[in-house]
mmCIF file of C-alpha atoms and ligand atoms in Angstrom:
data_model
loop_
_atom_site.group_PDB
_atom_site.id
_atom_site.type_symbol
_atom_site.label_atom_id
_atom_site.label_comp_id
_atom_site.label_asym_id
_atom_site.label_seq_id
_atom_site.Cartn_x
_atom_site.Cartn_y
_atom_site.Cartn_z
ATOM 1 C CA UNK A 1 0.000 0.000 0.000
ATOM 2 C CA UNK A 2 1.343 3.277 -1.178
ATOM 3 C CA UNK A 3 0.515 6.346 1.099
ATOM 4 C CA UNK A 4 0.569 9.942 0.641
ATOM 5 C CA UNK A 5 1.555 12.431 3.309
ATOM 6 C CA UNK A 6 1.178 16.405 2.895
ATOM 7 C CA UNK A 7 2.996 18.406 5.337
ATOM 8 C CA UNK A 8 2.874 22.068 5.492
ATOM 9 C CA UNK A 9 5.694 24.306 6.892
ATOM 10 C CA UNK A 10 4.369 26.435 9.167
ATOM 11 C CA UNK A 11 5.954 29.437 12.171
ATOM 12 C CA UNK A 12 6.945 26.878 15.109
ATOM 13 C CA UNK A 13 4.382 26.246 17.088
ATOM 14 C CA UNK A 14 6.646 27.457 20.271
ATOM 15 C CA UNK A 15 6.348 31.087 18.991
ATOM 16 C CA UNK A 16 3.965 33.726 19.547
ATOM 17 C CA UNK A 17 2.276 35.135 16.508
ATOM 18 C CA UNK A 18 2.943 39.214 15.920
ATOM 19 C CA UNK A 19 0.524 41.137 13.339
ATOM 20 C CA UNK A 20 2.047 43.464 10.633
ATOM 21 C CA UNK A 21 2.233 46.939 11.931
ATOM 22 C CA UNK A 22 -0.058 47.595 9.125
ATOM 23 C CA UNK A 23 -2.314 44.565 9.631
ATOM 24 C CA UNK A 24 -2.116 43.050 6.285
ATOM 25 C CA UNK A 25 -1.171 39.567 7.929
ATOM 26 C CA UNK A 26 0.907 37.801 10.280
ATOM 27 C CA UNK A 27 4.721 38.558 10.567
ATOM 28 C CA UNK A 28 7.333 35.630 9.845
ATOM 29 C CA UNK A 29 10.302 37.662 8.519
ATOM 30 C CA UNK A 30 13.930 35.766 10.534
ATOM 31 C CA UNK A 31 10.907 33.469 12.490
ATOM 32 C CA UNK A 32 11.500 29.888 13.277
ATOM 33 C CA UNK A 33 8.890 27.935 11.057
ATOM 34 C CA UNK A 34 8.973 24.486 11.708
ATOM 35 C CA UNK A 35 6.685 20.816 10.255
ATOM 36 C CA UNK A 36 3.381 21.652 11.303
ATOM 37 C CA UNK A 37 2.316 19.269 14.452
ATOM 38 C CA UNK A 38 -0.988 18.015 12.915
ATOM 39 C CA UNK A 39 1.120 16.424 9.716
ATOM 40 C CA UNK A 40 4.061 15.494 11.852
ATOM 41 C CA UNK A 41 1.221 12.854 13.540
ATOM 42 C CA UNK A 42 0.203 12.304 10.143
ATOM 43 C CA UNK A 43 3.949 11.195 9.028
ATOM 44 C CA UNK A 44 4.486 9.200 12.482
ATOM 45 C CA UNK A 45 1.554 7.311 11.425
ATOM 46 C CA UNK A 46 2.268 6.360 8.210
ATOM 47 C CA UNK A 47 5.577 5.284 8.387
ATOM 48 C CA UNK A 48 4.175 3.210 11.600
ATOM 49 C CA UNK A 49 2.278 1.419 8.512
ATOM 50 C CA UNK A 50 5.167 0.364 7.213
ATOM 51 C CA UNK A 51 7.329 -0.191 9.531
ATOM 52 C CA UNK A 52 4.831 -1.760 12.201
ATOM 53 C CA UNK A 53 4.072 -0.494 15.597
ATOM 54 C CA UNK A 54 0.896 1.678 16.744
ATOM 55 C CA UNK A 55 -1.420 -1.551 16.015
ATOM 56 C CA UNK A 56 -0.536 -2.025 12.370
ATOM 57 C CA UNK A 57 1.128 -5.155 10.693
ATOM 58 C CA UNK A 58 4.417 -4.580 9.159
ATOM 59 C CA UNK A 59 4.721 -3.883 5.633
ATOM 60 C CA UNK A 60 0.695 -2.292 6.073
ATOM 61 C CA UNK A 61 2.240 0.293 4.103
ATOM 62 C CA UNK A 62 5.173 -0.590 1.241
ATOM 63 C CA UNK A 63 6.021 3.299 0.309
ATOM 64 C CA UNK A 64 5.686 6.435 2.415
ATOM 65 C CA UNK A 65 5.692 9.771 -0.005
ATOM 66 C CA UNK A 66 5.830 13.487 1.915
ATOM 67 C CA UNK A 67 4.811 16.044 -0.092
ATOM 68 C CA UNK A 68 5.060 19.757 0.594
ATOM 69 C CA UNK A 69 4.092 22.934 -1.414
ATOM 70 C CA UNK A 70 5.452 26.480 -1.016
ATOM 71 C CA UNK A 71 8.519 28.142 -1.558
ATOM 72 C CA UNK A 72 11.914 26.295 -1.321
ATOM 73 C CA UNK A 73 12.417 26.111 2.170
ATOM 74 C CA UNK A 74 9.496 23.327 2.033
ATOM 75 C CA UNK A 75 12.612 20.868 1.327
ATOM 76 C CA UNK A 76 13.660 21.381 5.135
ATOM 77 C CA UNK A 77 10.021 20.206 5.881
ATOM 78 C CA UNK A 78 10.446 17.231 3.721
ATOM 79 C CA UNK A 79 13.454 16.388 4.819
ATOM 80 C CA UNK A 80 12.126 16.418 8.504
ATOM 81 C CA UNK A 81 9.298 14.000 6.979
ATOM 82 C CA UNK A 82 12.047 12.065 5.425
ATOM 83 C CA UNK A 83 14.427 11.734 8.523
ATOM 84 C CA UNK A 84 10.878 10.392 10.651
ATOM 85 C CA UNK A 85 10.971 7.734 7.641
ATOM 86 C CA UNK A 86 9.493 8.494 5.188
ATOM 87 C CA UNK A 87 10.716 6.942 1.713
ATOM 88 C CA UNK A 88 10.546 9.999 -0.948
ATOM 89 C CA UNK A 89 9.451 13.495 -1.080
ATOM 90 C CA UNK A 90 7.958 15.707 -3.747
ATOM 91 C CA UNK A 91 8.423 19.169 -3.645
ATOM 92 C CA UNK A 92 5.457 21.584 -5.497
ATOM 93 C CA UNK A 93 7.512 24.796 -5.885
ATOM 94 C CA UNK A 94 5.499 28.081 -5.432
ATOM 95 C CA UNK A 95 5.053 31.429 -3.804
ATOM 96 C CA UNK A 96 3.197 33.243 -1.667
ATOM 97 C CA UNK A 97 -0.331 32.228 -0.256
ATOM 98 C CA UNK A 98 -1.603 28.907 -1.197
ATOM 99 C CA UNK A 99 -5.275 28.908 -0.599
ATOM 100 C CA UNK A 100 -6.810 25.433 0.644
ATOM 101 C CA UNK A 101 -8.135 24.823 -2.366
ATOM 102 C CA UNK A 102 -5.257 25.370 -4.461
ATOM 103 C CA UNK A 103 -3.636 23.239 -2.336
ATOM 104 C CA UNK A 104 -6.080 20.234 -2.745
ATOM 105 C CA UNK A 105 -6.309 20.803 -6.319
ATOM 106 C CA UNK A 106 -2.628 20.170 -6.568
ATOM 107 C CA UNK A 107 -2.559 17.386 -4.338
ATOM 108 C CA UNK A 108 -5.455 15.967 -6.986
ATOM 109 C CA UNK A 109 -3.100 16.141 -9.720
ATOM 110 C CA UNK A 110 -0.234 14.140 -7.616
ATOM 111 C CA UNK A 111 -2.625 11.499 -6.485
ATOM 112 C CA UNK A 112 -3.595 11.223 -9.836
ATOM 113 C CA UNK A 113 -0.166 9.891 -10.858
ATOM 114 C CA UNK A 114 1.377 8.693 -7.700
ATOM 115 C CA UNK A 115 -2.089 6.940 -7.201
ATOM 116 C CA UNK A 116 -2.209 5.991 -3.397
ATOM 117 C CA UNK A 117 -3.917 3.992 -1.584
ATOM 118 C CA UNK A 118 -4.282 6.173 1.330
ATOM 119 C CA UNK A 119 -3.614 9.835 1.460
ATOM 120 C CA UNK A 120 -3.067 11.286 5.229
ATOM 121 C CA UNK A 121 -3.242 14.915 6.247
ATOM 122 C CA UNK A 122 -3.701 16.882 9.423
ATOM 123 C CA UNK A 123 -6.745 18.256 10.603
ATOM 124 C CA UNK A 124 -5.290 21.392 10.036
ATOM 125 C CA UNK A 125 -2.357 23.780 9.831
ATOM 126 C CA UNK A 126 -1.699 25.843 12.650
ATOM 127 C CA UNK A 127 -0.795 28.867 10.853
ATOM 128 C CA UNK A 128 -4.343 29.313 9.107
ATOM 129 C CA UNK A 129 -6.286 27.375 10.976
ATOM 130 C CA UNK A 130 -8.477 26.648 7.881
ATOM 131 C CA UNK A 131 -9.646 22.690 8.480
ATOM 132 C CA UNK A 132 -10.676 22.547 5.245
ATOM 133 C CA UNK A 133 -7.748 21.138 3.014
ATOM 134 C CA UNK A 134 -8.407 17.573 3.398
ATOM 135 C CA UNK A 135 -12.049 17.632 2.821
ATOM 136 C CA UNK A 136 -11.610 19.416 -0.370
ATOM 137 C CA UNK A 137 -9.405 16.761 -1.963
ATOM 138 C CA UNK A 138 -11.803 13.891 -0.284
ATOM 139 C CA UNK A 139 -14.579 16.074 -2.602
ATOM 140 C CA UNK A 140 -12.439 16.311 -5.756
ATOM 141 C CA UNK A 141 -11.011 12.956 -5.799
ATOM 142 C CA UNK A 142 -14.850 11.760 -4.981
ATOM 143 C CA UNK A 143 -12.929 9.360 -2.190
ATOM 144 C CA UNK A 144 -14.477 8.815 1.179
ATOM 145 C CA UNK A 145 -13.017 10.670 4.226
ATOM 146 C CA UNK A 146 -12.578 10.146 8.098
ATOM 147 C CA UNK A 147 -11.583 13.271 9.353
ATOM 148 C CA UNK A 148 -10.291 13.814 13.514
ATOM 149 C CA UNK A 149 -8.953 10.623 13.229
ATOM 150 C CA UNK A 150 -7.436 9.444 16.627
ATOM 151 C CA UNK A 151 -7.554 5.477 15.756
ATOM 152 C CA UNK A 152 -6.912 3.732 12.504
ATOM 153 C CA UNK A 153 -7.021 0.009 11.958
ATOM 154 C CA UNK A 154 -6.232 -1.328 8.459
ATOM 155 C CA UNK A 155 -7.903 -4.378 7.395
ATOM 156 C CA UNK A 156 -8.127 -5.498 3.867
ATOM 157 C CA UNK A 157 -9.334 -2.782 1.731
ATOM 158 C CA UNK A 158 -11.120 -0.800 4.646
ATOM 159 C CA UNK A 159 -10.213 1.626 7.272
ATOM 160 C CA UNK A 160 -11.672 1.574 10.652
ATOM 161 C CA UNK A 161 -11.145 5.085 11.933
ATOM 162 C CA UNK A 162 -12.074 6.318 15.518
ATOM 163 C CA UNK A 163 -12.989 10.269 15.185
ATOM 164 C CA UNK A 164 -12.643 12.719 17.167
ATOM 165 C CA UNK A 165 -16.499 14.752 17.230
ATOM 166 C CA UNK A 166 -17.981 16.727 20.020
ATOM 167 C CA UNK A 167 -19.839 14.359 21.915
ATOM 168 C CA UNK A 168 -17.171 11.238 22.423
ATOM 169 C CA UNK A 169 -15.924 9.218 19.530
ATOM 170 C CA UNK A 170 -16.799 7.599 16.232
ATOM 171 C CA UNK A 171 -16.287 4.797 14.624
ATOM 172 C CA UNK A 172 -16.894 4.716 10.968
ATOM 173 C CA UNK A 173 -15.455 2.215 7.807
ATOM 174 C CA UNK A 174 -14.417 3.668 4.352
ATOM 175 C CA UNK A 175 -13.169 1.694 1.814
ATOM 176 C CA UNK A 176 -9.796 2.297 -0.033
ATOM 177 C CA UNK A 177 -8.752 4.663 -1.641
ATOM 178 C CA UNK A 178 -9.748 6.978 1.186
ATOM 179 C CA UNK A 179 -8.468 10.601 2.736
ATOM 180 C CA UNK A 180 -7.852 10.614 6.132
ATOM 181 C CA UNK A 181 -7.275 13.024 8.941
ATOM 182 C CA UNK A 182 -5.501 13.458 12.145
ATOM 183 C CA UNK A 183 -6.233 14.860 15.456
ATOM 184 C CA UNK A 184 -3.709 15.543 18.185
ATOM 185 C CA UNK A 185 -4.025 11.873 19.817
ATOM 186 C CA UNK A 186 -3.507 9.467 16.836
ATOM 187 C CA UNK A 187 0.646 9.228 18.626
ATOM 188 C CA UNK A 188 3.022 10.713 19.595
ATOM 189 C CA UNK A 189 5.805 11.415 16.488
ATOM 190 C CA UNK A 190 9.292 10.235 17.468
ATOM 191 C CA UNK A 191 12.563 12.640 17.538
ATOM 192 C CA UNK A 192 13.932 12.216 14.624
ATOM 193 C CA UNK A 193 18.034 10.021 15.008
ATOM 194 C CA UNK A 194 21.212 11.412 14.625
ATOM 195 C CA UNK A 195 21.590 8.427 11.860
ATOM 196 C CA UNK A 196 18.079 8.819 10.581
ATOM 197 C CA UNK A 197 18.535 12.694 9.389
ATOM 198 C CA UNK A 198 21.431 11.726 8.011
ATOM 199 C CA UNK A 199 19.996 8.992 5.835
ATOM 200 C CA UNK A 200 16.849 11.344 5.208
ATOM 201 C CA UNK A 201 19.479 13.669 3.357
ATOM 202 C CA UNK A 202 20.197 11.018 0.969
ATOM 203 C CA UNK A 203 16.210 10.129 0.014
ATOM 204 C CA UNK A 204 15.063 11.588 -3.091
ATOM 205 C CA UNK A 205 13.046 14.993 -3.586
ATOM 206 C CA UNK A 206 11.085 14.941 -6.796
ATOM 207 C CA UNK A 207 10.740 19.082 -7.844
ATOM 208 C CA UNK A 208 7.822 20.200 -9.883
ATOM 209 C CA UNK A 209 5.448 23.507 -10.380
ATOM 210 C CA UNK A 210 2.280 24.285 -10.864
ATOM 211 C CA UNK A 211 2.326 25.097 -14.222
ATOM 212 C CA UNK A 212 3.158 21.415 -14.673
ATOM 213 C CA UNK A 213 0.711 19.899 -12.696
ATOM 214 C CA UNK A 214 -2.038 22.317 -14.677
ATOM 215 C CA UNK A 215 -3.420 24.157 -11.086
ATOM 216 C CA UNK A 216 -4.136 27.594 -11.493
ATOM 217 C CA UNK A 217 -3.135 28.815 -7.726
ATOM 218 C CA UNK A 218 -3.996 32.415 -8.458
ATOM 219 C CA UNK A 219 -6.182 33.286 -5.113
ATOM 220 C CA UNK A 220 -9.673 33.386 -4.595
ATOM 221 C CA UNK A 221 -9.751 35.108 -1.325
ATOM 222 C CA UNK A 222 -9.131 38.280 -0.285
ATOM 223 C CA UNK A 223 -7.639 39.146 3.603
ATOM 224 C CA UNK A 224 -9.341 42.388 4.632
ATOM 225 C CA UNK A 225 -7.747 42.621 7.507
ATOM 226 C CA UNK A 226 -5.154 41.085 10.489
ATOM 227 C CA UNK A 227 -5.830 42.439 14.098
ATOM 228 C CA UNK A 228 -4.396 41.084 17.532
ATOM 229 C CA UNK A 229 -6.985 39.281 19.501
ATOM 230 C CA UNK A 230 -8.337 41.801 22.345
ATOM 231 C CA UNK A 231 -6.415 42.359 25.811
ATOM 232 C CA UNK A 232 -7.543 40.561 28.485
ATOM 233 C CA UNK A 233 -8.946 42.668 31.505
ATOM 234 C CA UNK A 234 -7.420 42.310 34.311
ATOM 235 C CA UNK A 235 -8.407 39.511 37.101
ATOM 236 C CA UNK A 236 -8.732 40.045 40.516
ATOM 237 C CA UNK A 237 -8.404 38.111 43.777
ATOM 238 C CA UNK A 238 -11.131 37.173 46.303
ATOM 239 C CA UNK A 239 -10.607 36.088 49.935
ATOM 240 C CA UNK A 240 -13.440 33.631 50.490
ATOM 241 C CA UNK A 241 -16.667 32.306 48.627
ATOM 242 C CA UNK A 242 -18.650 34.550 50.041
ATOM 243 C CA UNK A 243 -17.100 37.692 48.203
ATOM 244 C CA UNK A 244 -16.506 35.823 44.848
ATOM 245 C CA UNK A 245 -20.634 35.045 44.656
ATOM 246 C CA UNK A 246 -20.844 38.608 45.191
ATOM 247 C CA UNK A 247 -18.781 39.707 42.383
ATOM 248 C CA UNK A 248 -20.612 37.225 40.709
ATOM 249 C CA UNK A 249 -23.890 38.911 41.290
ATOM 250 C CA UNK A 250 -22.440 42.205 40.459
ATOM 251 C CA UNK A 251 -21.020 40.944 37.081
ATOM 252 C CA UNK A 252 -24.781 39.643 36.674
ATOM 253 C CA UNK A 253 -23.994 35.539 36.619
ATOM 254 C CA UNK A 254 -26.687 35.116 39.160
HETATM 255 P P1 LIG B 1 -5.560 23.344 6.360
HETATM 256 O O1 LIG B 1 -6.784 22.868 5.619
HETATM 257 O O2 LIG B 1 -4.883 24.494 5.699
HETATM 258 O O3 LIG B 1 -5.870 23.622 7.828
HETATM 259 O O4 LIG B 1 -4.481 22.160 6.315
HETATM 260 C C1 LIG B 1 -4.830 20.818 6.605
HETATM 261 C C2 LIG B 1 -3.753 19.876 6.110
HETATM 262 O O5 LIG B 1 -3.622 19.993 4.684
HETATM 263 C C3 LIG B 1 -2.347 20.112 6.639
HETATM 264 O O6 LIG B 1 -2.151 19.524 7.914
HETATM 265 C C4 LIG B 1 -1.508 19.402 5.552
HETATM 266 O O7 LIG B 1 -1.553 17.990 5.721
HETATM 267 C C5 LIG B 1 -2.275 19.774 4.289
HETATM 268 N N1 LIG B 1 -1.725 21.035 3.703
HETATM 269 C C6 LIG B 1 -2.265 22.278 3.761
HETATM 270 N N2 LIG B 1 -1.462 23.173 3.119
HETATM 271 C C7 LIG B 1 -0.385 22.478 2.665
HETATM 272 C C8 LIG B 1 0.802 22.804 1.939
HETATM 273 N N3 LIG B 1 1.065 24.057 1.541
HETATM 274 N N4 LIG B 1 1.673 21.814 1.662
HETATM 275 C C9 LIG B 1 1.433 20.541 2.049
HETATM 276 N N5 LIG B 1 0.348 20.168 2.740
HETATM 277 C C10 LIG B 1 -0.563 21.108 3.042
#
């Protein structure tokens, strides 16, 4: 079983987001950007399908392929996805802001000649928060989806995923070729070895554009604007229960 793992490069989760002065986005000029966590899960998994741990057989999964769009820099995130184990990467070379759906249209084209078995994505990316990329290549590849997953169990040509949804879990089937999603508790990705990012420099890294893949990544969207989110007032201390249901009558809870 071939799968397919996207992984975006996003600011390091560590690091706390500054807006533009001028609030036409978020500032990452000389900022630590980093595999974001959601795809790092996504990686750890699927290279647990091959290599057998986290409940699956070994050899579930033959091939393990990251793929990353954006600018150059993307290799570094490949290579991270590389030095976890993956087998190859593929790079999709291209500037500025990738919408979601750019993103999932040119994913499209690589499944359509890589031709997985499995693709595997995070939720979501921490820089946009947008949830949506994974669902939009479930909808043009007209493949079933699990998204939130936090269990998978391979067998035969199915998926058992266990979802992540507000009320508890779910358990739901979908046949192969499928799109699948992580949440936070699927595992916990290993640290990469000393010996492992060195091998992961030696892996291949297919380049292409765009242009070649025939996606038009022009963008649809339009960001009006990028504000902080609001200070927080400031808190106060009570002495006893008494005074804090007062101040919750005065602040009108009761
Ligand atoms: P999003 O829909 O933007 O929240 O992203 C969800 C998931 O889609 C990410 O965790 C990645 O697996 C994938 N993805 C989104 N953007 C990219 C990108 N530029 N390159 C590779 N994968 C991406």
């Amino acid at each position: 079983m071939k799968v397919l793992v996207p992984v975006k490069r996003v600011l390091d989760y560590n690091l706390k987001v500054r807006v533009k002065s001028d609030g036409s986005g978020v500032d990452l000029s000389n900022l630590k950007m980093s595999i974001n966590p959601f795809c790092e899960i996504a990686i750890e998994e699927a290279v647990r399908m091959r290599e057998g741990g986290g409940g699956h057989a070994k050899d579930a999964a033959n091939e393990v392929i990251a793929v990353s769009i954006g600018p150059e820099q993307c290799q570094e995130t490949i290579r991270n996805a590389l030095a976890i184990g993956a087998d190859r990467g593929i790079l999709v070379k291209a500037e500025g802001e990738i919408e979601p759906l750019a993103v999932a249209k040119l994913l499209k084209a690589i499944v359509d000649t890589e031709k997985p078995d499995l693709v595997i994505l995070g939720k979501q990316a921490i820089d946009d928060d947008n949830n949506a990329t994974g669902q939009m290549l479930a909808a043009l590849l007209d493949w079933p989806q699990a998204t939130f997953a936090s269990k998978i169990v391979l067998h035969g040509d199915k998926a058992s995923v266990t979802r992540e949804v507000d009320g508890g879990l779910q358990t739901i089937d979908v046949a192969l070729p499928a799109i699948i999603t992580t949440d936070l508790r699927l595992n916990e990705p290993r640290y990469a070895s000393l010996p492992n990012i060195m091998k992961a420099k030696k892996k291949p890294i297919d380049v292409k554009t765009p242009a070649e893949l025939g996606v038009d990544i022009a963008p649809r969207l339009k960001v009006v604007k990028t504000a902080e989110p609001p200070k927080r007032q400031g808190g106060a201390k009570v002495k006893t229960a008494a005074e804090l249901v007062g101040k919750l009558k005065e602040a009108g809870v009761f």
